[in-house]
Amino acid sequence: MRADHSRPTGPATGPADPSVTVRDSMTTSLPPDTDTPPDPAAGLLLPVPDDDGAPFWEYAARGELRVQTCADCDEPRFPPRPCCPHCQSFGARWQRMSGRGRIWSYVLAHPPLLPAYAALAPYNAIVVELAEAPRIRLVGNLVAAPDAALNSVDPARLRIGAPVKAVFPTPPGGPTVPRWMLERP
Amino acid sequence: MGATLKDATAIVGIGQTPFAKRLPESEKALACRAIIAALDDAGIAPSEVDAFASYTMEETDEVEIAKSIGAGDVTHFSRVGFGGGGSCATVGHLAAAIATGQASVGVAWRSRKRGSGPRPWTSTRVQLPTPAQWTRPFGLLRPADEIGMLARRYMHEYGATRDHFFNVALACRNRANQNPAAMMYDRPLTREMYMTARWISEPLCLFDNCLETDGALACVVVSAARARDCRRRPVYVHAAAQGLPAQHHGMVNYWNDDPLSGPAWTAARHLWKGSDLGPQDVDVAQIYDAFTPLIPLSLEGYGFCGRGEGAAFTEGGALEIGGRLPLNTGGGGLSEAYVHGFNLIIEGVRQLRGTSTAQVPGAATCLVTAGEGVPTSALLLRS
Ligand SMILES: [Zn+2]
């Protein structure tokens, strides 16, 4: 019988209290306090983590990009799920990634959109394949600075294959949603 | 040798309501109208109906339908998941039930009010935890964004261009211009209109996206023996298949080894295995077209051309009447009506009855497919 390593259990593997950083009962971020600068992510949808995905967001809040990986056969998998499709093991760890990758594809979204997104349109959404695990691809946004808005990069700069690096904004009103910057801005 | 679906059942009745941006009647009333019209077309009394098949995002369930139309005792009812991916599976499930003696008269239907009702993606309350947590926070909100992502990659890998997507949009629009029931009947499309249209999710523009429609359709399935006594020429269900590929993720299929080989490939393998025919024998195709890039992807999946050749396949009028593979001859979801692909089934029946408004001369076999990019299904119909 193997131990179940699917969830972080302490400081060595993850934050002890996920509720500190992930407000899973809400769907949009709070308006910023009047004293703080405007949050470019205000009104955007927040992740609604499930049991399997929660550790990803907990690590992101600490500025770490981690991917669920089988504790037995070492295969990374995404999205997270209860057991390994290769060897059926329920044991998993969260493997830290370098945060480097390449743009696999992208779109530029135009209206009709939800209001907070329409205000930023056209903005980019990208899929990044990770340097260490090219089959692991994350949806994200290319931004000009960690806390910059979804439309902060000139669309002409977007290119399939462009090297990118994960950044971890810490908006005043909400959780950390990883974003991406060009390696060669 | 086990049981086979091959030509064991037939579609003997079809019915539909008008298609419009807004129809005054409820989804339930529209469903009943389409079903009663289909039964009348078949010459079968509603009291003889003992099987129903529908697919998800249908708001009117079989209990409501059965008691409204006056069905008899119902002994088979099934509901397939994944929205537009389930259209052809409804007929497949009815065929399986009737071929194995579980029922004798089956009805499949689709009723939607997507023209006047809300767009599903605008709901911020009803979002499934997975995979929405991995996509929606980043503004990948709509099906157009999700498929646009695959389309951009497809263009990059295989040299597909917007002109290829235009070929798809144009073929569907040309057929709609021949079909008085189509929403775009009197609205021709030009290349200039396409190339200057507003973007929805680059690389997809307005004309790469399907319509938004209120309307309903239905069909009636019976055994081949019974079909010979019906009012119309039977259209046989030669083969039927569903497809959920290994490690498939739905419309955001970015997380497996080969995101560009979608459920069509799985459904096609099974469809052709259960058939006496191959892609070269198909006279006309009704291929699910919520977005234009789904056509080249499906042409590859169902074996009309090789991997990466789907875009080039559309060149030279191949999808027009008289071309290699006349496509979506009622106008499809892009230009007739978007009713989660059920109009493609009905148009397939018309082609094999010889009653399409854009008839392919002598058409004897028709492929109909359901939504690609989600767990899907397909039918091979023959006259
Ligand atoms: Zn494993």
XYZ file of C-alpha atoms and ligand atoms in Angstrom:
569
model
C 0.000 0.000 0.000
C 1.433 3.316 -1.112
C 1.059 6.541 0.762
C -1.248 9.115 -0.787
C 0.940 12.065 -1.763
C -1.670 13.800 -3.833
C -2.046 16.848 -1.574
C 0.558 19.021 0.063
C 0.691 18.229 3.756
C 2.954 20.878 5.230
C 5.511 23.593 4.576
C 7.853 21.178 2.806
C 5.418 20.534 0.002
C 2.827 23.281 0.122
C 1.060 25.888 2.210
C -0.779 24.513 5.211
C -3.931 26.541 4.765
C -5.100 26.871 1.196
C -7.962 29.164 2.098
C -5.476 31.950 2.774
C -4.645 32.364 -0.865
C -7.469 30.813 -2.826
C -10.972 32.151 -2.444
C -12.802 29.287 -3.993
C -16.255 30.529 -3.198
C -16.032 33.560 -5.454
C -16.042 33.953 -9.157
C -14.630 37.434 -9.679
C -11.983 39.386 -7.842
C -12.858 42.100 -5.346
C -12.700 45.756 -6.324
C -9.404 47.230 -5.112
C -9.205 49.278 -1.903
C -9.282 53.007 -2.542
C -5.703 53.374 -1.218
C -4.219 50.826 -3.588
C -3.455 51.258 -7.284
C -6.049 49.964 -9.732
C -5.895 46.223 -10.222
C -5.673 45.392 -13.928
C -7.229 42.024 -13.121
C -10.294 43.528 -11.409
C -13.477 41.845 -12.524
C -11.727 38.972 -14.274
C -12.880 35.466 -13.447
C -10.989 33.779 -10.644
C -9.989 30.156 -10.762
C -12.479 27.883 -9.030
C -10.135 25.077 -7.997
C -11.282 21.524 -7.538
C -9.664 19.110 -5.076
C -7.110 17.956 -7.610
C -6.206 21.425 -8.865
C -6.037 23.324 -5.557
C -2.291 22.697 -4.934
C -1.414 24.321 -8.280
C -2.985 27.584 -7.125
C -1.481 27.301 -3.650
C 2.014 26.986 -5.118
C 1.320 29.792 -7.593
C 0.553 32.071 -4.667
C 4.104 31.364 -3.455
C 5.522 32.191 -6.870
C 6.135 28.596 -7.848
C 5.022 26.799 -10.980
C 4.504 23.160 -10.099
C 2.993 20.284 -12.051
C 1.381 17.174 -10.633
C 3.723 14.233 -11.248
C 3.289 10.527 -10.604
C 5.165 9.410 -7.500
C 5.700 5.972 -8.999
C 6.418 6.333 -12.714
C 7.454 10.036 -12.687
C 5.119 11.017 -15.544
C 3.868 14.592 -15.193
C 0.176 15.109 -15.920
C -2.089 18.067 -16.563
C -4.790 18.896 -15.701
C -4.348 17.297 -12.270
C -6.406 14.196 -11.556
C -6.680 11.574 -8.809
C -4.531 8.852 -10.361
C -1.884 8.275 -13.008
C -3.244 7.321 -16.466
C 0.025 5.514 -17.202
C 0.447 3.295 -14.123
C -2.780 3.890 -12.115
C -0.846 4.976 -9.039
C -2.688 7.300 -6.643
C 0.630 8.642 -5.384
C 1.657 12.051 -6.704
C 4.013 14.914 -5.972
C 4.069 18.475 -7.231
C 7.211 18.893 -9.327
C 8.651 22.392 -9.521
C 9.158 23.696 -13.055
C 11.653 26.313 -14.192
C 8.793 28.467 -15.457
C 10.282 28.552 -18.934
C 8.379 27.543 -22.018
C 7.346 28.430 -25.543
C 4.146 29.773 -27.022
C 2.315 26.806 -28.584
C -0.598 28.857 -29.893
C -2.538 32.022 -29.154
C -5.730 33.913 -29.890
C -6.693 37.578 -29.699
C -10.136 37.878 -28.175
C -12.567 40.531 -29.391
C -16.141 41.220 -28.213
C -18.686 39.954 -27.408
C -17.057 39.151 -24.061
C -17.831 39.388 -20.359
C -17.637 43.086 -19.350
C -14.247 43.046 -17.587
C -12.683 41.235 -20.533
C -14.429 43.412 -23.120
C -12.788 46.428 -21.466
C -9.367 44.921 -22.279
C -10.153 43.689 -25.802
C -8.381 42.846 -27.903
C -6.299 40.876 -25.422
C -4.259 37.732 -25.903
C -4.724 34.265 -24.518
C -1.843 31.883 -25.081
C -1.003 28.230 -24.611
C 2.525 27.632 -23.349
C 4.362 24.325 -23.619
C 6.761 23.919 -20.709
C 10.493 23.574 -21.385
C 10.910 20.535 -19.124
C 7.693 18.835 -20.257
C 6.553 19.981 -23.709
C 3.395 17.876 -23.486
C 2.338 19.917 -20.454
C 0.689 23.028 -21.861
C -0.758 25.828 -19.771
C -3.283 28.421 -20.856
C -2.216 31.916 -19.860
C -1.677 35.470 -20.992
C 1.398 37.278 -22.289
C 1.934 40.491 -20.323
C 4.531 43.306 -20.359
C 5.136 43.126 -16.586
C 3.965 40.773 -13.847
C 1.142 43.052 -12.762
C 0.327 44.429 -16.214
C -2.994 43.960 -17.954
C -3.968 41.229 -20.397
C -3.676 43.695 -23.278
C -0.268 45.123 -22.294
C 1.728 43.414 -25.062
C 1.502 44.587 -28.675
C -0.309 41.759 -30.525
C 2.379 41.945 -33.223
C 4.867 40.552 -30.660
C 2.986 37.276 -30.358
C 4.559 34.411 -32.227
C 4.268 30.640 -31.991
C 7.545 29.314 -30.626
C 8.501 32.492 -28.760
C 10.306 31.710 -25.464
C 8.408 32.887 -22.397
C 8.823 32.826 -18.638
C 6.183 32.534 -15.932
C 5.557 35.493 -13.651
C 3.412 35.626 -10.544
C 1.429 38.815 -10.014
C 0.159 39.599 -6.539
C -2.928 41.716 -7.156
C -4.385 43.601 -4.169
C -7.832 42.088 -4.541
C -7.240 38.483 -5.271
C -5.224 35.322 -5.741
C -2.145 34.853 -7.887
C -2.914 33.773 -11.415
C 0.359 33.004 -13.210
C 1.076 34.992 -16.350
C 3.867 34.978 -18.913
C 6.466 37.436 -20.208
C 8.620 37.208 -23.293
C 12.147 36.017 -22.512
C 13.412 38.661 -24.961
C 11.109 41.625 -24.432
C -20.720 -13.175 -35.606
C -22.485 -10.708 -33.333
C -25.371 -8.414 -34.094
C -24.732 -5.568 -36.492
C -26.360 -2.191 -36.974
C -25.625 -2.297 -40.691
C -28.786 -1.208 -42.537
C -30.900 -2.792 -39.778
C -32.811 0.447 -39.203
C -33.854 3.475 -41.197
C -34.859 7.090 -40.765
C -38.401 7.300 -42.096
C -39.611 10.680 -40.898
C -38.157 14.173 -40.573
C -39.636 17.377 -39.233
C -38.585 20.878 -38.335
C -39.864 24.284 -37.273
C -38.867 27.530 -38.938
C -35.402 28.849 -37.998
C -35.042 32.406 -36.731
C -33.110 34.636 -34.366
C -36.252 34.702 -32.228
C -39.283 32.441 -32.239
C -42.138 33.216 -29.836
C -42.849 29.640 -28.744
C -41.133 27.792 -25.916
C -38.404 25.249 -26.456
C -40.885 22.549 -25.446
C -43.543 23.687 -27.917
C -40.960 23.841 -30.714
C -39.780 20.327 -29.863
C -43.338 18.992 -29.992
C -43.990 20.664 -33.332
C -40.861 19.179 -34.904
C -41.564 15.687 -33.517
C -45.212 15.653 -34.599
C -44.180 16.852 -38.055
C -41.594 14.052 -38.282
C -44.142 11.405 -37.263
C -46.616 12.764 -39.778
C -43.925 12.643 -42.448
C -43.386 8.977 -41.579
C -47.067 8.164 -41.414
C -46.705 6.813 -37.870
C -49.054 7.693 -35.007
C -47.478 9.309 -31.921
C -49.028 6.567 -29.783
C -46.663 4.096 -31.458
C -43.519 5.892 -30.252
C -41.742 3.762 -27.645
C -38.200 5.179 -27.716
C -36.612 8.599 -27.308
C -33.042 9.788 -27.654
C -31.747 13.273 -26.954
C -28.494 14.976 -26.077
C -27.421 17.302 -23.341
C -28.209 20.990 -23.233
C -31.701 19.910 -24.345
C -33.947 21.564 -21.771
C -37.072 19.524 -22.511
C -36.856 15.972 -21.243
C -38.506 12.837 -22.584
C -41.173 12.826 -19.872
C -42.420 16.217 -21.027
C -42.204 15.260 -24.665
C -43.855 11.850 -24.284
C -46.881 13.161 -22.408
C -47.235 16.161 -24.718
C -47.205 14.337 -28.042
C -49.212 11.359 -26.765
C -46.530 8.688 -26.930
C -47.369 5.168 -25.791
C -45.449 3.174 -23.200
C -41.792 4.045 -23.684
C -39.259 1.250 -23.271
C -36.031 2.950 -24.313
C -34.761 6.440 -23.572
C -31.219 7.701 -23.643
C -29.421 11.001 -23.426
C -25.947 11.587 -24.786
C -23.546 14.095 -23.309
C -21.414 16.922 -24.673
C -23.845 19.121 -26.557
C -23.237 19.122 -30.285
C -21.073 16.015 -30.060
C -24.159 13.968 -29.308
C -26.316 14.754 -32.343
C -25.577 11.651 -34.423
C -25.359 9.446 -31.335
C -29.086 9.927 -30.735
C -29.832 8.122 -33.989
C -27.120 5.565 -33.225
C -28.681 4.793 -29.843
C -32.150 4.438 -31.359
C -30.764 2.181 -34.083
C -29.100 -0.035 -31.484
C -32.249 -0.209 -29.372
C -34.497 -1.049 -32.325
C -32.054 -3.530 -33.877
C -31.933 -5.421 -30.574
C -35.661 -5.417 -29.983
C -35.827 -2.977 -27.090
C -38.175 -0.668 -28.956
C -39.826 -0.281 -32.343
C -40.429 3.410 -33.085
C -37.779 5.858 -31.955
C -37.740 9.645 -31.965
C -34.637 11.821 -31.727
C -34.904 15.583 -31.550
C -33.235 18.875 -30.793
C -34.910 22.064 -29.730
C -32.949 25.171 -28.807
C -33.439 28.840 -28.257
C -29.862 29.952 -28.749
C -31.017 32.776 -30.997
C -33.027 34.616 -28.361
C -31.659 32.916 -25.221
C -28.395 33.532 -23.338
C -25.006 32.484 -24.653
C -23.870 29.616 -22.384
C -20.390 31.098 -21.866
C -21.813 34.280 -20.315
C -22.693 32.360 -17.157
C -20.138 33.062 -14.443
C -22.048 31.017 -11.872
C -22.318 27.688 -13.628
C -18.734 26.926 -14.472
C -17.475 23.428 -14.040
C -14.390 23.354 -11.822
C -12.494 21.335 -14.419
C -11.291 22.397 -16.866
C -12.677 25.929 -16.429
C -10.131 26.752 -13.712
C -7.371 26.237 -16.303
C -8.897 28.389 -19.035
C -11.547 30.920 -18.060
C -9.488 33.093 -15.699
C -7.203 33.790 -18.665
C -10.043 35.068 -20.810
C -10.387 31.893 -22.839
C -14.101 32.299 -22.359
C -15.953 31.133 -25.427
C -15.972 28.124 -27.715
C -14.630 30.488 -30.416
C -11.559 31.175 -28.251
C -11.014 27.511 -27.487
C -11.256 26.412 -31.117
C -9.407 29.518 -32.304
C -6.414 28.309 -30.289
C -6.403 24.971 -32.132
C -7.029 26.734 -35.445
C -3.965 28.988 -35.014
C -1.804 25.963 -34.273
C -3.255 24.111 -37.253
C -2.443 27.068 -39.525
C 1.090 27.141 -38.131
C 1.758 23.430 -38.550
C 0.183 22.877 -41.948
C 0.114 26.204 -43.754
C -3.648 26.577 -43.625
C -4.799 30.116 -44.369
C -7.893 32.225 -43.864
C -8.726 31.542 -47.495
C -9.174 27.895 -46.604
C -11.584 28.778 -43.819
C -13.334 31.102 -46.259
C -13.798 28.183 -48.678
C -15.772 26.439 -45.943
C -17.846 29.491 -45.048
C -18.571 30.173 -48.715
C -19.674 26.620 -49.554
C -22.126 26.647 -46.653
C -23.398 30.105 -47.562
C -23.860 29.164 -51.208
C -25.991 26.186 -50.210
C -27.999 28.334 -47.793
C -28.668 30.727 -50.663
C -30.464 27.795 -52.368
C -32.447 26.831 -49.246
C -35.469 29.042 -48.468
C -35.608 27.650 -44.905
C -32.052 28.812 -44.173
C -31.497 31.889 -42.019
C -28.981 33.173 -44.584
C -31.106 32.328 -47.646
C -31.023 35.855 -49.049
C -27.580 36.869 -47.758
C -24.745 36.043 -50.194
C -21.180 36.038 -48.899
C -18.161 37.431 -50.736
C -14.459 37.047 -50.095
C -14.222 40.773 -49.406
C -16.979 40.552 -46.792
C -15.131 37.676 -45.167
C -11.697 39.278 -45.200
C -12.935 42.588 -43.780
C -15.331 41.111 -41.197
C -14.860 41.885 -37.535
C -12.784 39.503 -35.490
C -14.322 37.315 -32.824
C -11.207 35.494 -31.680
C -8.279 35.928 -34.053
C -7.677 33.946 -36.230
C -11.468 33.491 -36.380
C -13.740 36.219 -37.739
C -17.504 36.581 -37.645
C -18.034 34.314 -40.658
C -15.972 31.504 -39.124
C -18.632 31.231 -36.404
C -21.972 29.475 -36.628
C -25.330 31.213 -36.384
C -27.421 31.704 -33.260
C -30.812 30.149 -33.836
C -34.205 29.404 -32.325
C -35.652 26.242 -33.815
C -36.231 22.513 -33.506
C -35.852 19.375 -35.604
C -36.687 15.704 -35.185
C -36.453 12.378 -36.947
C -38.102 8.974 -36.633
C -36.185 5.676 -36.671
C -37.739 2.214 -37.232
C -36.544 -1.225 -38.316
C -35.690 -1.787 -41.968
C -38.665 -4.142 -42.255
C -41.076 -1.558 -40.903
C -39.470 1.147 -43.026
C -40.611 -0.503 -46.224
C -44.226 0.184 -45.214
C -43.705 3.851 -44.385
C -44.800 6.838 -46.424
C -41.323 7.963 -47.536
C -38.333 6.323 -49.090
C -36.289 4.819 -46.224
C -32.844 6.232 -45.474
C -30.864 3.418 -43.895
C -28.532 3.814 -40.944
C -25.626 1.963 -42.495
C -23.182 2.650 -39.667
C -23.041 4.681 -36.474
C -20.190 5.500 -34.118
C -19.241 7.546 -31.100
C -15.744 8.749 -30.263
C -14.042 9.748 -27.020
C -10.298 9.417 -27.701
C -7.781 8.420 -25.078
C -6.660 11.470 -23.080
C -9.164 13.753 -24.793
C -10.058 16.944 -22.902
C -13.073 18.381 -24.728
C -12.931 21.660 -26.573
C -9.752 22.669 -24.729
C -7.892 19.644 -26.030
C -4.437 21.115 -25.396
C -3.179 18.533 -22.951
C -2.457 15.377 -24.880
C 0.309 14.332 -27.241
C -1.538 15.365 -30.387
C -4.213 18.017 -29.847
C -4.949 18.286 -33.579
C -6.183 14.707 -33.928
C -9.542 15.024 -32.271
C -12.522 12.764 -31.635
C -13.293 12.557 -35.378
C -10.372 10.169 -35.763
C -11.748 7.798 -33.139
C -15.326 7.929 -34.391
C -14.140 7.450 -37.984
C -12.141 4.308 -37.230
C -15.191 2.716 -35.675
C -17.582 4.016 -38.333
C -15.606 2.633 -41.263
C -15.013 -0.636 -39.427
C -18.752 -1.180 -39.214
C -19.349 -0.214 -42.823
C -19.170 -1.779 -46.280
C -18.078 1.602 -47.567
C -15.117 3.939 -47.256
C -14.558 7.681 -47.562
C -14.185 7.328 -51.331
C -17.798 6.102 -51.533
C -19.354 9.129 -49.842
C -21.424 11.219 -52.285
C -22.209 14.122 -49.964
C -21.181 15.098 -46.439
C -22.864 17.003 -43.635
C -19.964 17.891 -41.336
C -20.436 19.701 -38.045
C -19.505 23.318 -38.582
C -19.809 25.328 -35.405
C -16.519 26.857 -36.621
C -14.947 26.693 -40.075
C -11.654 25.051 -38.925
C -13.633 22.015 -37.775
C -14.153 21.115 -41.440
C -10.494 20.577 -42.424
C -9.892 18.815 -39.101
C -12.881 16.535 -39.747
C -11.951 15.889 -43.391
C -8.673 14.515 -42.073
C -10.251 12.586 -39.228
C -12.846 10.856 -41.407
C -10.214 9.928 -43.974
C -11.089 12.108 -46.956
C -7.449 13.226 -47.058
C -4.237 12.793 -45.123
C -3.146 14.491 -41.931
C -2.534 18.177 -42.567
C -4.214 18.057 -45.984
C -7.688 19.167 -44.893
C -7.172 22.824 -45.694
C -5.831 22.131 -49.186
C -8.739 19.737 -49.743
C -11.138 22.721 -49.667
C -9.456 24.366 -52.677
C -10.837 24.452 -56.208
C -14.497 24.317 -55.224
C -14.145 20.857 -53.698
C -16.918 21.510 -51.182
C -19.371 22.966 -53.700
C -22.023 21.067 -55.682
C -20.079 19.229 -58.390
C -16.904 19.243 -56.302
C -15.087 16.305 -54.748
C -17.248 16.351 -51.626
C -20.326 18.596 -51.581
C -20.611 19.885 -48.022
C -23.481 20.930 -45.746
C -25.944 21.199 -48.574
C -28.663 22.895 -46.521
C -26.212 25.572 -45.399
C -25.056 23.880 -42.184
C -24.628 25.515 -38.815
C -22.755 28.364 -40.449
C -25.580 29.463 -42.741
C -28.780 27.419 -42.391
C -29.306 27.224 -38.617
C -27.262 26.292 -35.572
C -29.361 23.725 -33.749
C -26.463 21.707 -32.373
C -26.012 19.902 -35.657
C -29.392 18.221 -35.897
C -30.158 20.043 -39.149
C -27.180 18.183 -40.652
C -28.919 14.844 -40.007
C -32.168 16.070 -41.538
C -30.356 17.430 -44.592
C -28.563 14.102 -44.986
C -31.950 12.382 -45.128
C -33.175 14.877 -47.728
C -30.170 14.237 -49.938
C -30.816 10.498 -49.901
C -34.521 11.020 -50.576
C -33.542 13.264 -53.483
C -35.387 16.257 -52.039
C -32.592 18.653 -51.020
C -32.752 22.242 -52.240
C -29.159 21.688 -53.384
C -29.497 18.111 -54.534
C -26.356 16.154 -55.397
C -27.404 14.139 -58.443
C -27.787 10.459 -57.620
C -26.569 10.812 -54.034
C -26.722 7.368 -52.411
C -24.406 7.712 -49.399
C -24.063 10.558 -46.936
C -21.731 11.039 -43.994
C -23.164 13.065 -41.116
C -20.937 14.109 -38.222
C -21.507 15.651 -34.810
C -19.391 18.239 -33.008
C -15.650 17.792 -33.483
C -13.540 18.994 -30.584
C -15.855 17.339 -28.067
C -16.708 13.669 -27.530
C -18.431 13.100 -30.838
C -20.514 10.794 -33.019
C -21.200 10.115 -36.688
C -23.615 8.378 -39.030
C -23.202 6.854 -42.431
C -26.571 6.967 -44.194
C -27.481 5.278 -47.456
C -30.559 5.074 -49.654
Zn 2.421 6.672 -12.976
